Amino acid sequence: MSAQLWSDEPTRLDLLSFDAVAKTVVQAVLDDALDPVTVGVSGAWGSGKTTVLRLIEDELAPKPPATDTTILVISTDPWRYDPGVGAKETLIGEVLSAVAAELAKKEQPEGRISRARTMLTKLRQRVDWAKALQVAAKTSLTLQLPSVDDLTSLINTEPSNDDADAGDPPSRGLGEFRSEFRTLMESAELSHLRRVVVLVDDLDRCLPDTVVDTLETIRLFLAVPKMAFVVAADEHRVADALRARFPDPGSGQQAAQERYFEEPASLYLHKIVQTTVPLPTLSRFDTEAFLVLLQLSQRLTVEELTPYIEACVHLRLEKGLLDDLAEAVNGNDIFAEMAFASRMTPILYEKLQGSPRRIKRFLNDLRVRQSVADHRGIELEPDIVAKLMVLEKLLPNAFATVLGWLARGELRSRMAKLETTAGRPAPEPPIAADPDPDDAASPEQQPTPDEGESEPVAFDDDLIRWAKLPPDLGPVDLAPYLYLAAAFTGEQLLDAGLPGRLRDIAANLLSSVRFDQRRVTEADITALGEDDAASLVEYLGRAGRDRPTEQTAAVRSLVRITTAYPASAERATRLLQSIPARELQPATILVLPSAVPVFRGVLEHWKSHVPAGQDQIGRTLDHALGTGSSR
């Protein structure tokens, strides 16, 4: 995967086939039978509502060879309104400013100011007065009077010679605004306008007062012929905001005499928004196509990417397979993007609920995490990192359980049992290279799966469902990634079964710094006592088996402890034999003294279980057994 991240900004590039939604909304706002009209585009945060608004805007843009503008599009975002000025005044002001700009295009450069310009000036005066009242109300709350500058900057009661008819009084407040606005929209100077379409975004992010004021403005002041509004918001969140103003006196209980009960907040919303077009969540096909197109968008131009977008639409309509995408468009090798999407789709489709923003965010987090891991020498495939990130990000309790397995040295066996419980096939045992039956350990020497582990536990449903997700983890060494993830989340990996007095000693013995290892002196080991020595042997043996990065340090420490406490040698031998021969590191082999019979038996056990093709491990074992190296 590239290290490049994806922007979360809305785009006009339709990677989600939302053009069908955009065209449906455009048909509604241009329907002469629905004039005026307010249409909702509903979807959860991150579902692509803003992108749909951009597509609507592009769909309404004049198409060549047409030159006259017949549809005026105004984009507004109440979430960004200045809190010092009311939402009503801000929205009305944006609409009037856009109409004024349109009017200026049609006015003659010479001659008397048009009647439409005069009406527009009076409407602006009404808005200025309303703003002044907002300033006065807010400053009075702090026992201050609005300054002269505050008021004079907002109120202009002196019309110019050409801006108003003689004798017209100043326009104060928003009273009569709607009738005057209707007259303006019906004026001859604006007869070329078929529709004024206002695209309202992010209303579901606003405070309740802003939500109510914006909807009231649409309904009470601006809903006149030629006006159309498209409100992109999560309908449920808008209803939540409306409940603060319109609580349900029945607490949501259906009245006995009402067959179809609807709470006041929903009734209010539906009174203003005539119909709502819901954004569909991504299907499995959509998710995979989105992943492919996202990747391609980072290396192809828009012109090169467009055929792939169109091919995805065609395959969706024909209920085809995305595997046919490469054949549908010739000219680019997209195997890597297809393979990545195929591996990732099962995880993201099930766990991220079809949200484009959550998918982008997850992929960005994945790239960041993989980049950090790569720089730390942790090599894992993206789909494995993704599966672990699902556990970390979406199932925190299950993630804590897995970290506990790592801390107790039970990770390998617990993961194997979990995958078996989830119905995944057990990994095939490695094939030994020319095994000698006489060298194999006797049955009583073979470690049992649960040896040295805490009591078996039942896996909860979340863990089992997670384990069912691809890919198989099998023999993959997950410890380095889990250590990194624990560091990011601030989790401490403490083995609750290891007494606190031994944790510092264990940490030093397993340190990658030899100075830290030497801080545990022979006197410290001699002072442990049989019980503490046995506890350390258990801990170090499981660490050497489940944490390859600590394998050599663990084995070296086991040699030191068993030298001081020979009674622990048998237990140490069993734990050492449980280290898979395929994962042995040369340094680990060479720290075992072959002159000591119990350790020579471990070396011979490993030799008999070396998989075919692991020649370096075999040669190192031959060297250790032949020379008796005790380095």
mmCIF file of N, CA, C and O in Angstrom, residues 264-336:
data_model
loop_
_atom_site.group_PDB
_atom_site.id
_atom_site.type_symbol
_atom_site.label_atom_id
_atom_site.label_comp_id
_atom_site.label_asym_id
_atom_site.label_seq_id
_atom_site.Cartn_x
_atom_site.Cartn_y
_atom_site.Cartn_z
ATOM 1 N N PRO A 264 -44.564 15.434 17.796
ATOM 2 C CA PRO A 264 -44.558 16.802 17.270
ATOM 3 C C PRO A 264 -43.304 17.151 16.472
ATOM 4 O O PRO A 264 -43.392 17.855 15.462
ATOM 5 N N ALA A 265 -42.126 16.681 16.906
ATOM 6 C CA ALA A 265 -40.886 17.017 16.193
ATOM 7 C C ALA A 265 -40.931 16.496 14.766
ATOM 8 O O ALA A 265 -40.561 17.206 13.812
ATOM 9 N N SER A 266 -41.382 15.276 14.584
ATOM 10 C CA SER A 266 -41.459 14.709 13.239
ATOM 11 C C SER A 266 -42.532 15.405 12.407
ATOM 12 O O SER A 266 -42.346 15.659 11.210
ATOM 13 N N LEU A 267 -43.672 15.723 13.038
ATOM 14 C CA LEU A 267 -44.720 16.437 12.325
ATOM 15 C C LEU A 267 -44.218 17.795 11.830
ATOM 16 O O LEU A 267 -44.503 18.211 10.696
ATOM 17 N N TYR A 268 -43.485 18.494 12.675
ATOM 18 C CA TYR A 268 -42.955 19.803 12.299
ATOM 19 C C TYR A 268 -41.994 19.667 11.116
ATOM 20 O O TYR A 268 -42.063 20.426 10.141
ATOM 21 N N LEU A 269 -41.093 18.683 11.201
ATOM 22 C CA LEU A 269 -40.108 18.488 10.134
ATOM 23 C C LEU A 269 -40.793 18.140 8.819
ATOM 24 O O LEU A 269 -40.455 18.687 7.766
ATOM 25 N N HIS A 270 -41.776 17.255 8.877
ATOM 26 C CA HIS A 270 -42.448 16.827 7.651
ATOM 27 C C HIS A 270 -43.353 17.914 7.076
ATOM 28 O O HIS A 270 -43.695 17.869 5.889
ATOM 29 N N LYS A 271 -43.748 18.872 7.905
ATOM 30 C CA LYS A 271 -44.519 20.004 7.406
ATOM 31 C C LYS A 271 -43.654 20.869 6.487
ATOM 32 O O LYS A 271 -44.151 21.475 5.524
ATOM 33 N N ILE A 272 -42.365 20.944 6.794
ATOM 34 C CA ILE A 272 -41.451 21.804 6.034
ATOM 35 C C ILE A 272 -40.811 21.036 4.879
ATOM 36 O O ILE A 272 -40.719 21.535 3.764
ATOM 37 N N VAL A 273 -40.347 19.827 5.166
ATOM 38 C CA VAL A 273 -39.681 19.002 4.148
ATOM 39 C C VAL A 273 -40.721 18.062 3.547
ATOM 40 O O VAL A 273 -41.186 17.129 4.196
ATOM 41 N N GLN A 274 -41.083 18.317 2.288
ATOM 42 C CA GLN A 274 -42.180 17.567 1.691
ATOM 43 C C GLN A 274 -41.833 16.095 1.455
ATOM 44 O O GLN A 274 -42.661 15.215 1.587
ATOM 45 N N THR A 275 -40.594 15.827 1.075
ATOM 46 C CA THR A 275 -40.191 14.445 0.852
ATOM 47 C C THR A 275 -38.693 14.325 1.136
ATOM 48 O O THR A 275 -37.956 15.305 1.024
ATOM 49 N N THR A 276 -38.286 13.119 1.502
ATOM 50 C CA THR A 276 -36.887 12.875 1.841
ATOM 51 C C THR A 276 -36.352 11.724 1.004
ATOM 52 O O THR A 276 -36.999 10.677 0.879
ATOM 53 N N VAL A 277 -35.190 11.928 0.437
ATOM 54 C CA VAL A 277 -34.512 10.882 -0.335
ATOM 55 C C VAL A 277 -33.399 10.313 0.548
ATOM 56 O O VAL A 277 -32.431 11.022 0.839
ATOM 57 N N PRO A 278 -33.518 9.079 0.997
ATOM 58 C CA PRO A 278 -32.465 8.509 1.859
ATOM 59 C C PRO A 278 -31.263 8.062 1.042
ATOM 60 O O PRO A 278 -31.412 7.558 -0.081
ATOM 61 N N LEU A 279 -30.087 8.252 1.606
ATOM 62 C CA LEU A 279 -28.876 7.744 0.966
ATOM 63 C C LEU A 279 -28.706 6.273 1.349
ATOM 64 O O LEU A 279 -28.705 5.939 2.537
ATOM 65 N N PRO A 280 -28.538 5.399 0.384
ATOM 66 C CA PRO A 280 -28.358 3.987 0.721
ATOM 67 C C PRO A 280 -26.977 3.736 1.307
ATOM 68 O O PRO A 280 -25.998 4.376 0.904
ATOM 69 N N THR A 281 -26.909 2.824 2.280
ATOM 70 C CA THR A 281 -25.596 2.398 2.764
ATOM 71 C C THR A 281 -24.951 1.511 1.703
ATOM 72 O O THR A 281 -25.617 0.961 0.829
ATOM 73 N N LEU A 282 -23.649 1.385 1.781
ATOM 74 C CA LEU A 282 -22.928 0.638 0.765
ATOM 75 C C LEU A 282 -23.183 -0.859 0.906
ATOM 76 O O LEU A 282 -23.087 -1.413 2.008
ATOM 77 N N SER A 283 -23.485 -1.498 -0.198
ATOM 78 C CA SER A 283 -23.595 -2.955 -0.219
ATOM 79 C C SER A 283 -22.189 -3.557 -0.252
ATOM 80 O O SER A 283 -21.185 -2.833 -0.329
ATOM 81 N N ARG A 284 -22.117 -4.880 -0.220
ATOM 82 C CA ARG A 284 -20.810 -5.525 -0.310
ATOM 83 C C ARG A 284 -20.135 -5.181 -1.643
ATOM 84 O O ARG A 284 -18.937 -4.876 -1.685
ATOM 85 N N PHE A 285 -20.917 -5.221 -2.736
ATOM 86 C CA PHE A 285 -20.367 -4.855 -4.035
ATOM 87 C C PHE A 285 -19.884 -3.404 -4.023
ATOM 88 O O PHE A 285 -18.796 -3.089 -4.505
ATOM 89 N N ASP A 286 -20.723 -2.500 -3.481
ATOM 90 C CA ASP A 286 -20.362 -1.079 -3.428
ATOM 91 C C ASP A 286 -19.083 -0.865 -2.635
ATOM 92 O O ASP A 286 -18.234 -0.041 -3.005
ATOM 93 N N THR A 287 -18.956 -1.590 -1.517
ATOM 94 C CA THR A 287 -17.769 -1.438 -0.683
ATOM 95 C C THR A 287 -16.514 -1.839 -1.439
ATOM 96 O O THR A 287 -15.497 -1.124 -1.423
ATOM 97 N N GLU A 288 -16.577 -2.972 -2.129
ATOM 98 C CA GLU A 288 -15.402 -3.431 -2.871
ATOM 99 C C GLU A 288 -15.082 -2.488 -4.018
ATOM 100 O O GLU A 288 -13.914 -2.153 -4.261
ATOM 101 N N ALA A 289 -16.123 -2.028 -4.725
ATOM 102 C CA ALA A 289 -15.895 -1.086 -5.820
ATOM 103 C C ALA A 289 -15.311 0.221 -5.300
ATOM 104 O O ALA A 289 -14.403 0.805 -5.920
ATOM 105 N N PHE A 290 -15.814 0.695 -4.171
ATOM 106 C CA PHE A 290 -15.309 1.933 -3.569
ATOM 107 C C PHE A 290 -13.825 1.791 -3.222
ATOM 108 O O PHE A 290 -13.025 2.709 -3.459
ATOM 109 N N LEU A 291 -13.435 0.638 -2.681
ATOM 110 C CA LEU A 291 -12.031 0.415 -2.329
ATOM 111 C C LEU A 291 -11.140 0.427 -3.569
ATOM 112 O O LEU A 291 -10.048 1.008 -3.557
ATOM 113 N N VAL A 292 -11.607 -0.204 -4.637
ATOM 114 C CA VAL A 292 -10.822 -0.213 -5.871
ATOM 115 C C VAL A 292 -10.686 1.198 -6.427
ATOM 116 O O VAL A 292 -9.585 1.660 -6.767
ATOM 117 N N LEU A 293 -11.808 1.915 -6.520
ATOM 118 C CA LEU A 293 -11.791 3.258 -7.106
ATOM 119 C C LEU A 293 -10.995 4.236 -6.258
ATOM 120 O O LEU A 293 -10.318 5.125 -6.793
ATOM 121 N N LEU A 294 -11.077 4.098 -4.930
ATOM 122 C CA LEU A 294 -10.277 4.967 -4.063
ATOM 123 C C LEU A 294 -8.797 4.814 -4.366
ATOM 124 O O LEU A 294 -8.047 5.802 -4.456
ATOM 125 N N GLN A 295 -8.355 3.569 -4.497
ATOM 126 C CA GLN A 295 -6.935 3.340 -4.778
ATOM 127 C C GLN A 295 -6.546 3.878 -6.152
ATOM 128 O O GLN A 295 -5.514 4.534 -6.302
ATOM 129 N N LEU A 296 -7.392 3.615 -7.141
ATOM 130 C CA LEU A 296 -7.087 4.076 -8.493
ATOM 131 C C LEU A 296 -7.075 5.595 -8.576
ATOM 132 O O LEU A 296 -6.336 6.178 -9.374
ATOM 133 N N SER A 297 -7.895 6.244 -7.760
ATOM 134 C CA SER A 297 -7.973 7.715 -7.811
ATOM 135 C C SER A 297 -6.658 8.369 -7.419
ATOM 136 O O SER A 297 -6.452 9.548 -7.719
ATOM 137 N N GLN A 298 -5.778 7.619 -6.755
ATOM 138 C CA GLN A 298 -4.508 8.209 -6.328
ATOM 139 C C GLN A 298 -3.405 8.069 -7.373
ATOM 140 O O GLN A 298 -2.345 8.651 -7.215
ATOM 141 N N ARG A 299 -3.660 7.283 -8.423
ATOM 142 C CA ARG A 299 -2.616 7.157 -9.449
ATOM 143 C C ARG A 299 -3.105 7.402 -10.871
ATOM 144 O O ARG A 299 -2.304 7.395 -11.800
ATOM 145 N N LEU A 300 -4.416 7.616 -11.028
ATOM 146 C CA LEU A 300 -4.956 7.880 -12.354
ATOM 147 C C LEU A 300 -5.537 9.284 -12.411
ATOM 148 O O LEU A 300 -5.983 9.833 -11.406
ATOM 149 N N THR A 301 -5.534 9.853 -13.600
ATOM 150 C CA THR A 301 -6.211 11.135 -13.803
ATOM 151 C C THR A 301 -7.722 10.905 -13.821
ATOM 152 O O THR A 301 -8.193 9.765 -13.921
ATOM 153 N N VAL A 302 -8.479 11.989 -13.727
ATOM 154 C CA VAL A 302 -9.942 11.880 -13.761
ATOM 155 C C VAL A 302 -10.390 11.233 -15.077
ATOM 156 O O VAL A 302 -11.297 10.391 -15.095
ATOM 157 N N GLU A 303 -9.734 11.615 -16.174
ATOM 158 C CA GLU A 303 -10.103 11.040 -17.472
ATOM 159 C C GLU A 303 -9.819 9.540 -17.501
ATOM 160 O O GLU A 303 -10.593 8.761 -18.081
ATOM 161 N N GLU A 304 -8.728 9.111 -16.894
ATOM 162 C CA GLU A 304 -8.393 7.680 -16.871
ATOM 163 C C GLU A 304 -9.292 6.910 -15.905
ATOM 164 O O GLU A 304 -9.585 5.728 -16.123
ATOM 165 N N LEU A 305 -9.731 7.586 -14.839
ATOM 166 C CA LEU A 305 -10.540 6.913 -13.832
ATOM 167 C C LEU A 305 -12.002 6.774 -14.262
ATOM 168 O O LEU A 305 -12.682 5.808 -13.879
ATOM 169 N N THR A 306 -12.501 7.711 -15.058
ATOM 170 C CA THR A 306 -13.919 7.724 -15.426
ATOM 171 C C THR A 306 -14.408 6.403 -16.030
ATOM 172 O O THR A 306 -15.500 5.928 -15.666
ATOM 173 N N PRO A 307 -13.665 5.754 -16.945
ATOM 174 C CA PRO A 307 -14.155 4.474 -17.473
ATOM 175 C C PRO A 307 -14.345 3.408 -16.392
ATOM 176 O O PRO A 307 -15.260 2.577 -16.502
ATOM 177 N N TYR A 308 -13.525 3.424 -15.350
ATOM 178 C CA TYR A 308 -13.677 2.448 -14.274
ATOM 179 C C TYR A 308 -14.939 2.746 -13.454
ATOM 180 O O TYR A 308 -15.633 1.826 -13.021
ATOM 181 N N ILE A 309 -15.217 4.026 -13.234
ATOM 182 C CA ILE A 309 -16.448 4.402 -12.529
ATOM 183 C C ILE A 309 -17.661 3.940 -13.321
ATOM 184 O O ILE A 309 -18.603 3.344 -12.776
ATOM 185 N N GLU A 310 -17.639 4.187 -14.614
ATOM 186 C CA GLU A 310 -18.767 3.794 -15.463
ATOM 187 C C GLU A 310 -18.905 2.272 -15.524
ATOM 188 O O GLU A 310 -20.020 1.734 -15.544
ATOM 189 N N ALA A 311 -17.771 1.566 -15.554
ATOM 190 C CA ALA A 311 -17.822 0.103 -15.597
ATOM 191 C C ALA A 311 -18.415 -0.461 -14.309
ATOM 192 O O ALA A 311 -19.163 -1.444 -14.340
ATOM 193 N N CYS A 312 -18.095 0.162 -13.175
ATOM 194 C CA CYS A 312 -18.674 -0.284 -11.899
ATOM 195 C C CYS A 312 -20.186 -0.096 -11.909
ATOM 196 O O CYS A 312 -20.935 -0.948 -11.409
ATOM 197 N N VAL A 313 -20.649 1.019 -12.455
ATOM 198 C CA VAL A 313 -22.098 1.253 -12.557
ATOM 199 C C VAL A 313 -22.742 0.179 -13.419
ATOM 200 O O VAL A 313 -23.791 -0.388 -13.069
ATOM 201 N N HIS A 314 -22.117 -0.133 -14.533
ATOM 202 C CA HIS A 314 -22.660 -1.143 -15.434
ATOM 203 C C HIS A 314 -22.695 -2.514 -14.760
ATOM 204 O O HIS A 314 -23.713 -3.230 -14.841
ATOM 205 N N LEU A 315 -21.618 -2.884 -14.078
ATOM 206 C CA LEU A 315 -21.578 -4.186 -13.409
ATOM 207 C C LEU A 315 -22.622 -4.265 -12.302
ATOM 208 O O LEU A 315 -23.218 -5.316 -12.070
ATOM 209 N N ARG A 316 -22.865 -3.144 -11.627
ATOM 210 C CA ARG A 316 -23.874 -3.130 -10.567
ATOM 211 C C ARG A 316 -25.271 -3.345 -11.163
ATOM 212 O O ARG A 316 -26.066 -4.117 -10.637
ATOM 213 N N LEU A 317 -25.549 -2.667 -12.268
ATOM 214 C CA LEU A 317 -26.871 -2.807 -12.902
ATOM 215 C C LEU A 317 -27.072 -4.212 -13.459
ATOM 216 O O LEU A 317 -28.183 -4.751 -13.421
ATOM 217 N N GLU A 318 -25.994 -4.787 -13.976
ATOM 218 C CA GLU A 318 -26.093 -6.120 -14.574
ATOM 219 C C GLU A 318 -25.910 -7.223 -13.546
ATOM 220 O O GLU A 318 -25.910 -8.400 -13.906
ATOM 221 N N LYS A 319 -25.754 -6.816 -12.268
ATOM 222 C CA LYS A 319 -25.513 -7.778 -11.186
ATOM 223 C C LYS A 319 -24.315 -8.676 -11.495
ATOM 224 O O LYS A 319 -24.313 -9.884 -11.245
ATOM 225 N N GLY A 320 -23.291 -8.022 -12.048
ATOM 226 C CA GLY A 320 -22.073 -8.755 -12.367
ATOM 227 C C GLY A 320 -21.119 -8.794 -11.193
ATOM 228 O O GLY A 320 -21.415 -8.316 -10.092
ATOM 229 N N LEU A 321 -19.967 -9.370 -11.429
ATOM 230 C CA LEU A 321 -18.933 -9.478 -10.407
ATOM 231 C C LEU A 321 -17.868 -8.424 -10.652
ATOM 232 O O LEU A 321 -17.524 -8.115 -11.804
ATOM 233 N N LEU A 322 -17.330 -7.904 -9.575
ATOM 234 C CA LEU A 322 -16.289 -6.896 -9.723
ATOM 235 C C LEU A 322 -15.020 -7.504 -10.320
ATOM 236 O O LEU A 322 -14.165 -6.787 -10.831
ATOM 237 N N ASP A 323 -14.919 -8.818 -10.261
ATOM 238 C CA ASP A 323 -13.756 -9.476 -10.874
ATOM 239 C C ASP A 323 -13.674 -9.158 -12.361
ATOM 240 O O ASP A 323 -12.595 -9.247 -12.965
ATOM 241 N N ASP A 324 -14.806 -8.795 -12.970
ATOM 242 C CA ASP A 324 -14.823 -8.500 -14.405
ATOM 243 C C ASP A 324 -14.381 -7.076 -14.715
ATOM 244 O O ASP A 324 -14.354 -6.681 -15.887
ATOM 245 N N LEU A 325 -14.053 -6.286 -13.682
ATOM 246 C CA LEU A 325 -13.717 -4.878 -13.920
ATOM 247 C C LEU A 325 -12.472 -4.738 -14.780
ATOM 248 O O LEU A 325 -12.413 -3.875 -15.654
ATOM 249 N N ALA A 326 -11.469 -5.580 -14.523
ATOM 250 C CA ALA A 326 -10.224 -5.472 -15.287
ATOM 251 C C ALA A 326 -10.464 -5.729 -16.772
ATOM 252 O O ALA A 326 -9.839 -5.092 -17.634
ATOM 253 N N GLU A 327 -11.381 -6.640 -17.080
ATOM 254 C CA GLU A 327 -11.677 -6.936 -18.479
ATOM 255 C C GLU A 327 -12.561 -5.858 -19.106
ATOM 256 O O GLU A 327 -12.509 -5.622 -20.310
ATOM 257 N N ALA A 328 -13.379 -5.201 -18.246
ATOM 258 C CA ALA A 328 -14.294 -4.190 -18.773
ATOM 259 C C ALA A 328 -13.555 -2.947 -19.252
ATOM 260 O O ALA A 328 -14.030 -2.234 -20.131
ATOM 261 N N VAL A 329 -12.401 -2.674 -18.665
ATOM 262 C CA VAL A 329 -11.609 -1.497 -19.042
ATOM 263 C C VAL A 329 -10.199 -1.965 -19.342
ATOM 264 O O VAL A 329 -9.544 -2.583 -18.498
ATOM 265 N N ASN A 330 -9.721 -1.657 -20.506
ATOM 266 C CA ASN A 330 -8.361 -2.042 -20.882
ATOM 267 C C ASN A 330 -7.420 -0.860 -20.724
ATOM 268 O O ASN A 330 -7.830 0.295 -20.789
ATOM 269 N N GLY A 331 -6.159 -1.162 -20.505
ATOM 270 C CA GLY A 331 -5.168 -0.090 -20.506
ATOM 271 C C GLY A 331 -4.391 0.064 -19.226
ATOM 272 O O GLY A 331 -3.332 0.684 -19.223
ATOM 273 N N ASN A 332 -4.872 -0.456 -18.097
ATOM 274 C CA ASN A 332 -4.148 -0.310 -16.832
ATOM 275 C C ASN A 332 -4.130 -1.649 -16.097
ATOM 276 O O ASN A 332 -5.095 -2.417 -16.145
ATOM 277 N N ASP A 333 -3.039 -1.895 -15.427
ATOM 278 C CA ASP A 333 -2.927 -3.080 -14.579
ATOM 279 C C ASP A 333 -3.488 -2.732 -13.205
ATOM 280 O O ASP A 333 -2.908 -1.926 -12.474
ATOM 281 N N ILE A 334 -4.625 -3.301 -12.859
ATOM 282 C CA ILE A 334 -5.270 -2.977 -11.578
ATOM 283 C C ILE A 334 -5.298 -4.200 -10.663
ATOM 284 O O ILE A 334 -6.109 -4.260 -9.735
ATOM 285 N N PHE A 335 -4.416 -5.173 -10.913
ATOM 286 C CA PHE A 335 -4.445 -6.401 -10.118
ATOM 287 C C PHE A 335 -4.199 -6.103 -8.641
ATOM 288 O O PHE A 335 -4.890 -6.659 -7.765
ATOM 289 N N ALA A 336 -3.227 -5.242 -8.334
ATOM 290 C CA ALA A 336 -2.900 -4.962 -6.925
ATOM 291 C C ALA A 336 -4.093 -4.332 -6.210
ATOM 292 O O ALA A 336 -4.426 -4.706 -5.079
#
